Coordinates of C-alpha atoms in Angstrom, one line a residue:
X889 CA 0.0 0.0 0.0
X890 CA 3.0 2.2 0.0
X891 CA 2.3 5.5 -1.8
X892 CA -1.4 4.6 -2.4
X893 CA -4.2 7.0 -1.5
X894 CA -7.2 5.6 0.4
X895 CA -10.3 7.2 1.8
X896 CA -12.2 6.0 4.9
X897 CA -15.5 7.5 5.9
X898 CA -16.8 7.4 9.5
X899 CA -13.2 7.3 10.7
X900 CA -13.4 9.2 14.0
X901 CA -14.0 6.1 16.1
X902 CA -14.6 2.4 16.0
X903 CA -14.1 0.3 12.9
X904 CA -13.5 3.3 10.7
X905 CA -10.7 4.6 12.9
X906 CA -9.0 1.2 13.1
X907 CA -9.3 0.8 9.4
X908 CA -7.7 4.2 8.7
X909 CA -4.9 3.3 11.3
X910 CA -4.3 0.0 9.6
X911 CA -4.0 1.5 6.2
X912 CA -1.6 4.1 7.5
X913 CA 0.5 1.4 9.0
X914 CA 0.7 -0.3 5.6
X915 CA 2.1 2.9 4.1
X916 CA -1.0 4.4 2.5
X917 CA -1.8 8.1 2.5
X918 CA -5.1 8.1 4.3
X919 CA -7.9 10.6 3.8
X920 CA -10.5 10.4 6.6
X921 CA -14.0 11.8 6.7
X922 CA -15.9 12.7 9.9
X923 CA -18.9 14.8 10.7
X924 CA -17.3 16.9 13.5
X925 CA -14.2 19.0 12.6
X926 CA -12.6 18.7 16.1
X927 CA -13.0 15.0 16.4
X928 CA -11.8 14.4 12.8
X929 CA -8.7 16.5 13.3
X930 CA -8.0 14.7 16.6
X931 CA -8.4 11.4 14.9
X932 CA -5.8 12.4 12.3
X933 CA -3.4 13.5 15.0
X934 CA -3.8 10.2 16.8
X935 CA -3.0 8.2 13.7
X936 CA 0.1 10.4 13.0
X937 CA 1.3 9.9 16.6
X938 CA 0.8 6.1 16.3
X939 CA 2.5 5.9 12.8
X940 CA 5.5 8.2 12.5
X941 CA 5.6 9.7 9.0
X942 CA 2.0 8.8 8.2
X943 CA 0.2 11.2 5.9
X944 CA -3.4 11.6 7.2
X945 CA -5.7 14.2 5.7
X946 CA -8.9 15.1 7.6
X947 CA -12.1 16.0 5.8
X948 CA -15.4 17.0 7.3
X949 CA -18.9 16.4 6.0
X950 CA -22.3 15.2 7.1
X951 CA -22.8 12.2 4.9
X952 CA -26.6 12.2 5.3
X953 CA -26.7 15.6 3.5
X954 CA -26.4 15.4 -0.3
X955 CA -25.0 18.9 -0.8
X956 CA -22.3 18.2 1.7
X957 CA -21.4 14.9 0.0
X958 CA -21.1 16.7 -3.3
X959 CA -19.0 19.5 -1.8
X960 CA -16.8 16.9 -0.2
X961 CA -16.4 14.9 -3.4
X962 CA -15.4 18.0 -5.3
X963 CA -12.7 18.8 -2.8
X964 CA -11.5 15.2 -2.8
X965 CA -11.3 15.2 -6.6
X966 CA -9.1 18.3 -6.4
X967 CA -6.9 16.9 -3.7
X968 CA -6.5 13.4 -5.1
X969 CA -6.4 13.1 -8.9
X970 CA -6.0 9.3 -8.3
X971 CA -7.7 7.4 -5.6
X972 CA -6.7 3.8 -4.9
X973 CA -9.2 2.8 -2.3
X974 CA -12.5 3.9 -0.9
X975 CA -13.9 2.4 2.3
X976 CA -17.5 3.4 2.8
X977 CA -17.9 2.8 6.5
X978 CA -20.0 5.7 7.9
X979 CA -23.3 4.7 9.3
X980 CA -25.6 4.7 12.3
X981 CA -28.9 3.5 13.6
X982 CA -31.8 5.7 14.8
X983 CA -34.6 4.8 17.2
X984 CA -36.9 7.5 15.8
X985 CA -37.8 8.3 12.3
X986 CA -36.3 11.6 11.2
X987 CA -35.9 13.2 7.8
X988 CA -32.7 14.8 6.5
X989 CA -32.4 18.2 4.9
X990 CA -33.1 16.5 1.6
X991 CA -36.4 15.1 3.0
X992 CA -35.2 11.5 3.1
X993 CA -35.4 9.1 6.1
X994 CA -32.1 9.5 7.9
X995 CA -31.1 5.8 8.1
X996 CA -31.5 5.2 4.4
X997 CA -29.9 8.6 3.6
X998 CA -26.8 8.0 5.7
X999 CA -26.3 4.3 5.6
X1000 CA -27.2 3.7 2.0
X1001 CA -27.5 6.8 -0.2
X1002 CA -24.3 8.2 1.4
X1003 CA -22.4 5.3 0.0
X1004 CA -24.0 5.6 -3.4
X1005 CA -23.5 9.3 -4.0
X1006 CA -20.0 9.6 -2.6
X1007 CA -18.9 6.5 -4.6
X1008 CA -20.3 7.7 -7.9
X1009 CA -18.9 11.2 -7.4
X1010 CA -15.4 9.7 -6.9
X1011 CA -15.4 7.3 -9.8
X1012 CA -13.2 9.7 -11.8
X1013 CA -10.2 9.4 -9.4
X1014 CA -10.7 5.7 -9.1
X1015 CA -10.7 5.2 -12.8
X1016 CA -7.6 7.4 -13.1
X1017 CA -5.9 5.0 -10.7
X1018 CA -6.8 2.0 -12.8
X1019 CA -5.7 3.8 -16.0
X1020 CA -2.3 4.5 -14.4
X1021 CA -1.8 0.8 -13.6
X1022 CA -3.4 0.7 -10.2
X1023 CA -5.9 -1.7 -8.9
X1024 CA -8.5 0.5 -7.1
X1025 CA -10.9 -1.1 -4.7
X1026 CA -14.3 0.1 -3.3
X1027 CA -15.1 -1.5 0.0
X1028 CA -18.7 -1.2 1.4
X1029 CA -19.0 -2.0 5.0
X1030 CA -22.4 -3.6 5.3
X1031 CA -23.7 -6.0 8.0
X1032 CA -25.0 -9.4 8.7
X1033 CA -28.2 -7.5 9.5
X1034 CA -28.8 -7.5 5.8
X1035 CA -30.0 -11.1 6.1
X1036 CA -33.0 -10.0 8.0
X1037 CA -33.5 -7.0 5.7
X1038 CA -36.1 -6.5 3.0
X1039 CA -36.4 -3.6 0.6
X1040 CA -39.9 -2.3 1.0
X1041 CA -40.3 -0.3 -2.2
X1042 CA -43.8 0.7 -1.2
X1043 CA -42.5 2.3 2.0
X1044 CA -38.8 2.6 1.5
X1045 CA -38.5 5.4 4.1
X1046 CA -40.7 3.9 6.8
X1047 CA -43.4 6.6 6.6
X1048 CA -46.1 4.0 7.4
X1049 CA -44.2 1.7 9.6
X1050 CA -40.8 2.5 11.2
X1051 CA -38.5 0.5 13.4
X1052 CA -34.8 1.1 14.1
X1053 CA -33.6 -2.4 13.2
X1054 CA -36.0 -2.7 10.3
X1055 CA -34.6 0.6 8.8
X1056 CA -31.0 -0.4 9.5
X1057 CA -31.3 -3.9 8.1
X1058 CA -33.0 -2.5 4.9
X1059 CA -30.1 0.0 4.5
X1060 CA -27.5 -2.6 5.0
X1061 CA -29.2 -4.8 2.4
X1062 CA -29.1 -1.7 0.2
X1063 CA -25.3 -1.7 0.6
X1064 CA -25.0 -5.2 -0.7
X1065 CA -27.4 -4.7 -3.5
X1066 CA -25.5 -1.5 -4.5
X1067 CA -22.2 -3.4 -4.4
X1068 CA -23.3 -6.0 -6.8
X1069 CA -24.9 -3.6 -9.2
X1070 CA -21.9 -1.3 -9.2
X1071 CA -19.4 -4.2 -9.6
X1072 CA -21.0 -5.1 -12.9
X1073 CA -20.7 -1.5 -14.2
X1074 CA -17.1 -0.8 -13.3
X1075 CA -15.4 -4.1 -13.8
X1076 CA -14.3 -3.1 -17.3
X1077 CA -12.7 0.0 -15.8
X1078 CA -10.5 -2.1 -13.6
X1079 CA -12.2 -1.2 -10.3
X1080 CA -13.3 -3.9 -7.9
X1081 CA -16.3 -3.5 -5.5
X1082 CA -17.0 -5.7 -2.5
X1083 CA -19.1 -5.7 0.6
X1084 CA -18.5 -7.1 4.1
X1085 CA -19.8 -7.8 7.5
X1086 CA -17.2 -6.6 10.1
X1087 CA -18.7 -8.5 13.1
X1088 CA -20.7 -7.4 16.0
X1089 CA -18.3 -4.8 17.4
X1090 CA -18.0 -2.7 20.6
X1091 CA -18.2 0.7 18.9
X1092 CA -20.3 3.9 19.3
X1093 CA -23.1 2.0 17.4
X1094 CA -26.5 2.7 19.0
X1095 CA -25.1 4.8 21.9
X1096 CA -27.5 7.6 21.0
X1097 CA -30.4 5.2 20.6
X1098 CA -33.1 5.2 23.3
X1099 CA -35.8 2.8 24.3
X1100 CA -35.5 -0.9 24.7
X1101 CA -33.2 -1.2 21.7
X1102 CA -30.7 1.2 23.2
X1103 CA -30.9 -0.3 26.6
X1104 CA -30.3 -3.8 25.2
X1105 CA -27.2 -2.6 23.3
X1106 CA -25.8 -0.9 26.4
X1107 CA -26.1 -4.3 28.3
X1108 CA -24.3 -6.4 25.7
X1109 CA -21.7 -3.8 24.5
X1110 CA -19.0 -4.8 27.1
X1111 CA -19.1 -8.4 25.7
X1112 CA -18.6 -7.5 22.1
X1113 CA -15.5 -7.7 19.9
X1114 CA -13.2 -4.8 20.0
X1115 CA -12.9 -2.4 17.0
X1116 CA -9.4 -3.5 16.0
X1117 CA -10.7 -7.0 15.4
X1118 CA -13.7 -5.6 13.6
X1119 CA -11.5 -3.7 11.2
X1120 CA -9.6 -6.9 10.1
X1121 CA -12.1 -7.8 7.4
X1122 CA -12.2 -4.3 6.1
X1123 CA -8.4 -4.2 5.9
X1124 CA -8.3 -7.6 4.3
X1125 CA -10.8 -6.7 1.6
X1126 CA -9.1 -3.4 1.0
X1127 CA -5.5 -4.6 0.8
X1128 CA -5.0 -8.4 0.5
X1129 CA -3.0 -9.1 -2.7
X1130 CA -4.9 -12.3 -3.4
X1131 CA -8.1 -10.2 -3.8
X1132 CA -6.7 -8.4 -6.9
X1133 CA -9.5 -8.7 -9.5
X1134 CA -12.0 -10.2 -7.1
X1135 CA -15.2 -8.2 -7.3
X1136 CA -18.9 -8.4 -6.6
X1137 CA -18.5 -10.5 -3.4
X1138 CA -19.6 -10.4 0.2
X1139 CA -17.1 -11.2 3.0
X1140 CA -17.3 -12.1 6.6
X1141 CA -14.4 -13.0 8.9
X1142 CA -12.1 -12.1 5.9
X1143 CA -13.6 -14.9 3.8
X1144 CA -16.2 -14.9 1.0
X1145 CA -19.7 -15.8 2.1
X1146 CA -23.0 -16.2 0.4
X1147 CA -25.2 -13.1 1.0
X1148 CA -29.0 -13.2 1.4
X1149 CA -31.3 -14.5 -1.3
X1150 CA -32.8 -11.0 -1.8
X1151 CA -29.4 -9.4 -2.2
X1152 CA -28.5 -11.9 -4.9
X1153 CA -31.6 -11.2 -7.0
X1154 CA -30.4 -9.1 -9.9
X1155 CA -33.8 -7.6 -10.6
X1156 CA -33.8 -6.3 -7.0
X1157 CA -30.3 -5.0 -7.4
X1158 CA -31.3 -3.1 -10.5
X1159 CA -34.5 -1.8 -9.0
X1160 CA -32.5 -0.4 -6.0
X1161 CA -29.9 1.0 -8.3
X1162 CA -32.6 2.9 -10.3
X1163 CA -34.3 4.1 -7.1
X1164 CA -31.0 5.3 -5.5
X1165 CA -30.1 7.3 -8.6
X1166 CA -33.5 8.9 -8.6
X1167 CA -33.1 9.8 -4.9
X1168 CA -29.8 11.5 -5.5
X1169 CA -30.9 13.3 -8.6
X1170 CA -28.9 11.3 -11.2
X1171 CA -30.0 9.6 -14.3
X1172 CA -28.7 6.5 -16.1

């Protein structure tokens, strides 16, 4: 990874931080994205302190807001004419239904559409890396929760029926569906796209969630796997030499695994692809 440029979203704590740290240790120049300027800068400084000589560039954006994603992508394209790796990691779960500034349910907007819009807006630098002889990789951090997910096209944003885990599982299923649809489209460009389950990890996940769901997570959190272990699959999929050219796969515990039946349905993949493009205001 020496000399390569990689971007990690949601990098201020948990799996995202450990992924960025691991990439820096492997010699990559790491661009990190967080929502809070102070925390993102502090994260960059922690990585630099842990890895002498590491180049870590902090960037700030709310990845649930489409205007901020577009602004972020524009600055990233200016800063990095070539991008060798993109790890879409940012996400959260919300116990109450809320709409973003774009009028989209927050879980779907952040956990799914954020991946879609940022990735599509950064295809230029990724393709430039491939054209220069690189082997760029897009890594989408999904979840085993996608197995219990279902894309409710009649109520995609939970306006009629909302539940925190229902919305989260649907969004994580969206990640896998998007991975497969995008992999077909960019394979000829020399870009690989894979999704993964990092494990059930002790991170900031659900810390701001109330009710029974939040209470349950607070009870089990001390018994969960630590973030450095959770980042192992992300780092493996992003860097393992044996995965050069491997695309359109789902990984768990650093090994390929069959994803859900719904995620493997190409008609659903294409339907979610078309819906996602419509929601971010893109055609094609």
